[in-house]
mmCIF file of C-alpha atoms in Angstrom:
data_model
loop_
_atom_site.group_PDB
_atom_site.id
_atom_site.type_symbol
_atom_site.label_atom_id
_atom_site.label_comp_id
_atom_site.label_asym_id
_atom_site.label_seq_id
_atom_site.Cartn_x
_atom_site.Cartn_y
_atom_site.Cartn_z
ATOM 1 C CA MET R 1 -0.039 0.009 -0.111
ATOM 2 C CA PRO R 2 1.467 3.171 -0.819
ATOM 3 C CA THR R 3 2.575 5.398 1.817
ATOM 4 C CA PRO R 4 0.080 8.526 2.553
ATOM 5 C CA ALA R 5 1.035 12.012 1.546
ATOM 6 C CA LYS R 6 2.666 14.260 4.339
ATOM 7 C CA GLY R 7 1.460 17.722 4.867
ATOM 8 C CA PRO R 8 -2.003 19.506 3.905
ATOM 9 C CA ARG R 9 -4.344 16.847 2.357
ATOM 10 C CA LEU R 10 -6.779 18.441 0.142
ATOM 11 C CA GLY R 11 -7.827 21.238 2.432
ATOM 12 C CA GLY R 12 -8.619 18.787 5.738
ATOM 13 C CA GLY R 13 -7.605 15.489 7.203
ATOM 14 C CA ALA R 14 -6.890 11.978 5.992
ATOM 15 C CA ALA R 15 -10.528 11.294 7.159
ATOM 16 C CA HIS R 16 -11.676 14.176 5.081
ATOM 17 C CA GLU R 17 -9.829 13.293 1.871
ATOM 18 C CA ARG R 18 -11.060 9.584 2.009
ATOM 19 C CA LEU R 19 -14.631 10.802 2.007
ATOM 20 C CA MET R 20 -13.766 13.116 -0.660
ATOM 21 C CA LEU R 21 -11.978 10.802 -2.929
ATOM 22 C CA ALA R 22 -14.943 8.168 -2.397
ATOM 23 C CA ASN R 23 -17.466 10.972 -3.444
ATOM 24 C CA LEU R 24 -15.242 12.054 -6.440
ATOM 25 C CA ALA R 25 -15.364 8.222 -7.460
ATOM 26 C CA ALA R 26 -18.823 7.722 -7.178
ATOM 27 C CA GLN R 27 -19.956 10.950 -9.263
ATOM 28 C CA LEU R 28 -17.031 10.000 -11.794
ATOM 29 C CA PHE R 29 -18.752 6.300 -12.050
ATOM 30 C CA GLU R 30 -22.204 7.902 -12.145
ATOM 31 C CA HIS R 31 -21.741 10.411 -14.563
ATOM 32 C CA LYS R 32 -18.613 9.242 -16.584
ATOM 33 C CA GLN R 33 -16.840 12.413 -16.496
ATOM 34 C CA ILE R 34 -16.629 15.577 -14.091
ATOM 35 C CA THR R 35 -14.759 18.615 -13.573
ATOM 36 C CA THR R 36 -12.615 19.427 -10.594
ATOM 37 C CA THR R 37 -9.609 20.965 -9.910
ATOM 38 C CA VAL R 38 -6.294 19.516 -11.195
ATOM 39 C CA HIS R 39 -5.056 18.317 -7.928
ATOM 40 C CA LYS R 40 -7.817 16.870 -6.746
ATOM 41 C CA ALA R 41 -8.072 15.030 -10.628
ATOM 42 C CA LYS R 42 -4.818 13.905 -10.102
ATOM 43 C CA ARG R 43 -5.559 12.420 -6.647
ATOM 44 C CA LEU R 44 -8.680 10.527 -8.003
ATOM 45 C CA ARG R 45 -7.125 8.606 -10.573
ATOM 46 C CA PRO R 46 -5.229 6.058 -8.908
ATOM 47 C CA TYR R 47 -8.043 5.748 -6.228
ATOM 48 C CA ALA R 48 -10.842 5.138 -9.302
ATOM 49 C CA GLU R 49 -8.529 2.934 -11.269
ATOM 50 C CA ARG R 50 -8.188 0.761 -8.336
ATOM 51 C CA LEU R 51 -11.961 0.411 -8.032
ATOM 52 C CA VAL R 52 -12.252 -0.506 -11.733
ATOM 53 C CA THR R 53 -9.647 -3.034 -11.033
ATOM 54 C CA PHE R 54 -11.963 -4.527 -8.427
ATOM 55 C CA ALA R 55 -14.804 -4.407 -10.515
ATOM 56 C CA LYS R 56 -13.210 -6.147 -13.549
ATOM 57 C CA ARG R 57 -12.174 -9.047 -11.096
ATOM 58 C CA GLY R 58 -16.432 -9.059 -10.713
ATOM 59 C CA ASP R 59 -16.255 -11.522 -7.588
ATOM 60 C CA LEU R 60 -18.308 -10.908 -4.380
ATOM 61 C CA ALA R 61 -15.276 -9.859 -2.281
ATOM 62 C CA SER R 62 -14.518 -7.569 -4.515
ATOM 63 C CA ARG R 63 -17.832 -6.088 -4.986
ATOM 64 C CA ARG R 64 -17.832 -5.769 -1.009
ATOM 65 C CA ARG R 65 -14.331 -3.655 -1.228
ATOM 66 C CA VAL R 66 -15.967 -1.267 -3.834
ATOM 67 C CA GLN R 67 -18.807 -0.846 -1.843
ATOM 68 C CA ALA R 68 -16.762 -0.298 1.612
ATOM 69 C CA ALA R 69 -14.703 2.322 -0.256
ATOM 70 C CA ILE R 70 -17.642 4.257 -1.655
ATOM 71 C CA ALA R 71 -19.639 4.954 1.218
ATOM 72 C CA SER R 72 -21.738 2.210 1.921
ATOM 73 C CA ARG R 73 -24.907 3.573 3.933
ATOM 74 C CA SER R 74 -26.353 5.379 1.259
ATOM 75 C CA ARG R 75 -28.698 3.575 -1.638
ATOM 76 C CA THR R 76 -27.539 5.549 -4.205
ATOM 77 C CA ASN R 77 -24.040 4.419 -3.638
ATOM 78 C CA LYS R 78 -25.176 0.883 -3.896
ATOM 79 C CA SER R 79 -26.687 1.750 -7.683
ATOM 80 C CA ILE R 80 -23.367 3.305 -8.759
ATOM 81 C CA VAL R 81 -21.626 0.019 -7.571
ATOM 82 C CA PHE R 82 -24.400 -1.819 -9.953
ATOM 83 C CA GLU R 83 -23.298 0.334 -12.421
ATOM 84 C CA LEU R 84 -19.488 0.109 -12.100
ATOM 85 C CA PHE R 85 -19.815 -3.650 -11.887
ATOM 86 C CA GLU R 86 -22.639 -4.220 -14.835
ATOM 87 C CA ASN R 87 -21.984 -1.686 -16.943
ATOM 88 C CA ILE R 88 -18.128 0.062 -16.704
ATOM 89 C CA ALA R 89 -16.622 -3.258 -15.699
ATOM 90 C CA PRO R 90 -17.144 -5.026 -19.287
ATOM 91 C CA VAL R 91 -16.270 -2.054 -21.035
ATOM 92 C CA MET R 92 -12.577 -2.151 -19.745
ATOM 93 C CA ALA R 93 -12.261 -5.778 -19.603
ATOM 94 C CA ASN R 94 -9.521 -5.788 -22.655
ATOM 95 C CA ARG R 95 -8.065 -2.667 -21.361
ATOM 96 C CA ASP R 96 -4.585 -3.354 -19.179
ATOM 97 C CA GLY R 97 -4.581 0.017 -17.131
ATOM 98 C CA GLY R 98 -5.185 3.648 -18.171
ATOM 99 C CA TYR R 99 -9.037 3.640 -17.377
ATOM 100 C CA THR R 100 -9.355 7.416 -16.820
ATOM 101 C CA ARG R 101 -8.284 10.219 -18.883
ATOM 102 C CA ILE R 102 -7.073 13.928 -17.272
ATOM 103 C CA THR R 103 -7.808 16.689 -19.550
ATOM 104 C CA LYS R 104 -6.722 20.385 -18.500
ATOM 105 C CA ILE R 105 -9.363 22.909 -19.376
ATOM 106 C CA GLY R 106 -7.907 26.463 -17.755
ATOM 107 C CA ASN R 107 -8.326 28.432 -14.454
ATOM 108 C CA ARG R 108 -11.455 28.910 -12.864
ATOM 109 C CA LYS R 109 -13.022 32.038 -13.261
ATOM 110 C CA GLY R 110 -13.508 33.228 -9.275
ATOM 111 C CA ASP R 111 -10.445 32.158 -7.618
ATOM 112 C CA ASN R 112 -7.880 31.208 -10.679
ATOM 113 C CA ALA R 113 -7.690 27.531 -9.736
ATOM 114 C CA PRO R 114 -6.406 25.278 -12.298
ATOM 115 C CA MET R 115 -9.235 22.919 -13.769
ATOM 116 C CA ALA R 116 -9.566 19.665 -15.384
ATOM 117 C CA VAL R 117 -12.127 17.414 -16.443
ATOM 118 C CA ILE R 118 -11.540 13.497 -15.687
ATOM 119 C CA SER R 119 -13.413 11.413 -17.495
ATOM 120 C CA LEU R 120 -13.691 7.476 -17.740
ATOM 121 C CA VAL R 121 -12.052 6.131 -21.184
ATOM 122 C CA MET R 122 -14.987 3.817 -22.743
ATOM 123 C CA GLU R 123 -13.627 3.596 -25.853
ATOM 124 C CA PRO R 124 -12.320 0.077 -26.748
ATOM 125 C CA VAL R 125 -9.187 -0.649 -27.041
ATOM 126 C CA SER R 126 -7.756 -0.232 -30.686
ATOM 127 C CA PRO R 127 -7.501 -3.066 -33.187
ATOM 128 C CA LYS R 128 -3.765 -1.267 -34.165
ATOM 129 C CA GLN R 129 -2.955 -1.709 -30.594
ATOM 130 C CA ALA R 130 -3.985 -5.383 -30.420
ATOM 131 C CA VAL R 131 -2.259 -6.245 -33.818
ATOM 132 C CA VAL R 132 1.123 -4.987 -32.706
ATOM 133 C CA ALA R 133 1.076 -6.720 -29.260
ATOM 134 C CA GLU R 134 0.178 -10.176 -31.313
ATOM 135 C CA ALA R 135 3.135 -9.437 -33.420
ATOM 136 C CA GLU R 136 5.506 -8.464 -30.285
ATOM 137 C CA LYS R 137 4.503 -11.990 -29.073
ATOM 138 C CA ALA R 138 4.948 -13.951 -31.782
ATOM 139 C CA ALA R 139 8.379 -12.095 -32.673
ATOM 140 C CA GLU R 140 9.540 -12.775 -29.065
ATOM 141 C CA LYS R 141 8.443 -17.120 -29.390
ATOM 142 C CA ALA R 142 9.896 -16.910 -33.253
ATOM 143 C CA ALA R 143 13.464 -15.247 -32.174
ATOM 144 C CA PRO R 144 15.080 -17.908 -30.013
ATOM 145 C CA ALA R 145 14.294 -20.623 -32.345
ATOM 146 C CA THR R 146 15.520 -18.441 -35.345
ATOM 147 C CA GLU R 147 18.500 -17.003 -33.951
ATOM 148 C CA ALA R 148 20.973 -19.607 -34.463
ATOM 149 C CA PRO R 149 20.256 -20.572 -38.196
ATOM 150 C CA ALA R 150 20.180 -17.211 -38.740
ATOM 151 C CA GLU R 151 23.882 -16.413 -37.765
ATOM 152 C CA GLU R 152 24.654 -19.610 -40.134
ATOM 153 C CA THR R 153 22.682 -18.234 -43.288
ATOM 154 C CA VAL R 154 24.435 -14.929 -42.646
ATOM 155 C CA GLU R 155 28.023 -16.614 -42.688
ATOM 156 C CA ALA R 156 27.093 -18.539 -46.004
ATOM 157 C CA GLN R 157 25.744 -15.615 -47.786
ATOM 158 C CA VAL R 158 29.169 -13.769 -46.964
ATOM 159 C CA GLU R 159 31.360 -16.827 -48.205
ATOM 160 C CA GLU R 160 28.788 -16.911 -51.727
ATOM 161 C CA THR R 161 29.531 -12.962 -52.118
ATOM 162 C CA THR R 162 33.389 -13.467 -51.795
ATOM 163 C CA GLU R 163 33.418 -16.560 -54.197
ATOM 164 C CA ALA R 164 31.484 -14.483 -56.289
ATOM 165 C CA GLN R 165 33.453 -11.607 -56.548
ATOM 166 C CA VAL R 166 36.523 -13.143 -56.871
ATOM 167 C CA GLU R 167 34.901 -14.811 -60.092
ATOM 168 C CA GLU R 168 33.984 -11.989 -61.592
ATOM 169 C CA THR R 169 37.078 -9.528 -61.110
ATOM 170 C CA PRO R 170 38.568 -11.679 -64.093
ATOM 171 C CA GLU R 171 35.937 -10.923 -66.339
ATOM 172 C CA THR R 172 35.125 -7.433 -65.324
ATOM 173 C CA GLU R 173 39.154 -7.172 -66.380
ATOM 174 C CA ALA R 174 38.978 -8.188 -69.802
ATOM 175 C CA LYS R 175 36.031 -6.057 -70.352
ATOM 176 C CA ALA R 176 37.659 -3.076 -69.205
ATOM 177 C CA GLU R 177 40.747 -3.831 -71.337
ATOM 178 C CA GLU R 178 38.329 -4.397 -74.442
ATOM 179 C CA THR R 179 36.957 -0.997 -74.057
ATOM 180 C CA LYS R 180 40.214 0.386 -73.563
ATOM 181 C CA GLU R 181 41.100 -0.719 -76.903
ATOM 182 C CA ALA R 182 38.376 0.165 -78.701
#
């Protein structure tokens, strides 16, 4: 478990920060994106991504951990947990991480605080990335099997080229002499 941050914690104590992150995560899962300060968005990202990881597991223990992390006494939060497990987790099933995206949108008008939109990445993983990942795996499997024969073939090609150059040398000299005479 990561060590807690030292010093001020989002304008309050550690308990207040936990409650604030739980509420922000609940709103993020309910609305799919929220607008908040950059600092809160950066603190929310690992918290929300951890909850999505639990939701991807889908078992009862994970559901209870998420329910405990998002204030368990409210009925609306139970519907948010249901939304997370039934709608969001299946969309994120093929994604290995990076479930959220933070986009900076400028400063707030009243106090000039830097603002950001944190949103869930609901797009499926692009097929190009999947193809590249499969190609890398295939290359890794094929590399150990082809390394030794590849060295032998390179040596054979070098020998063939040197023999061909030796054979061509007298012919090219004769052609050069004929062009000089003409």
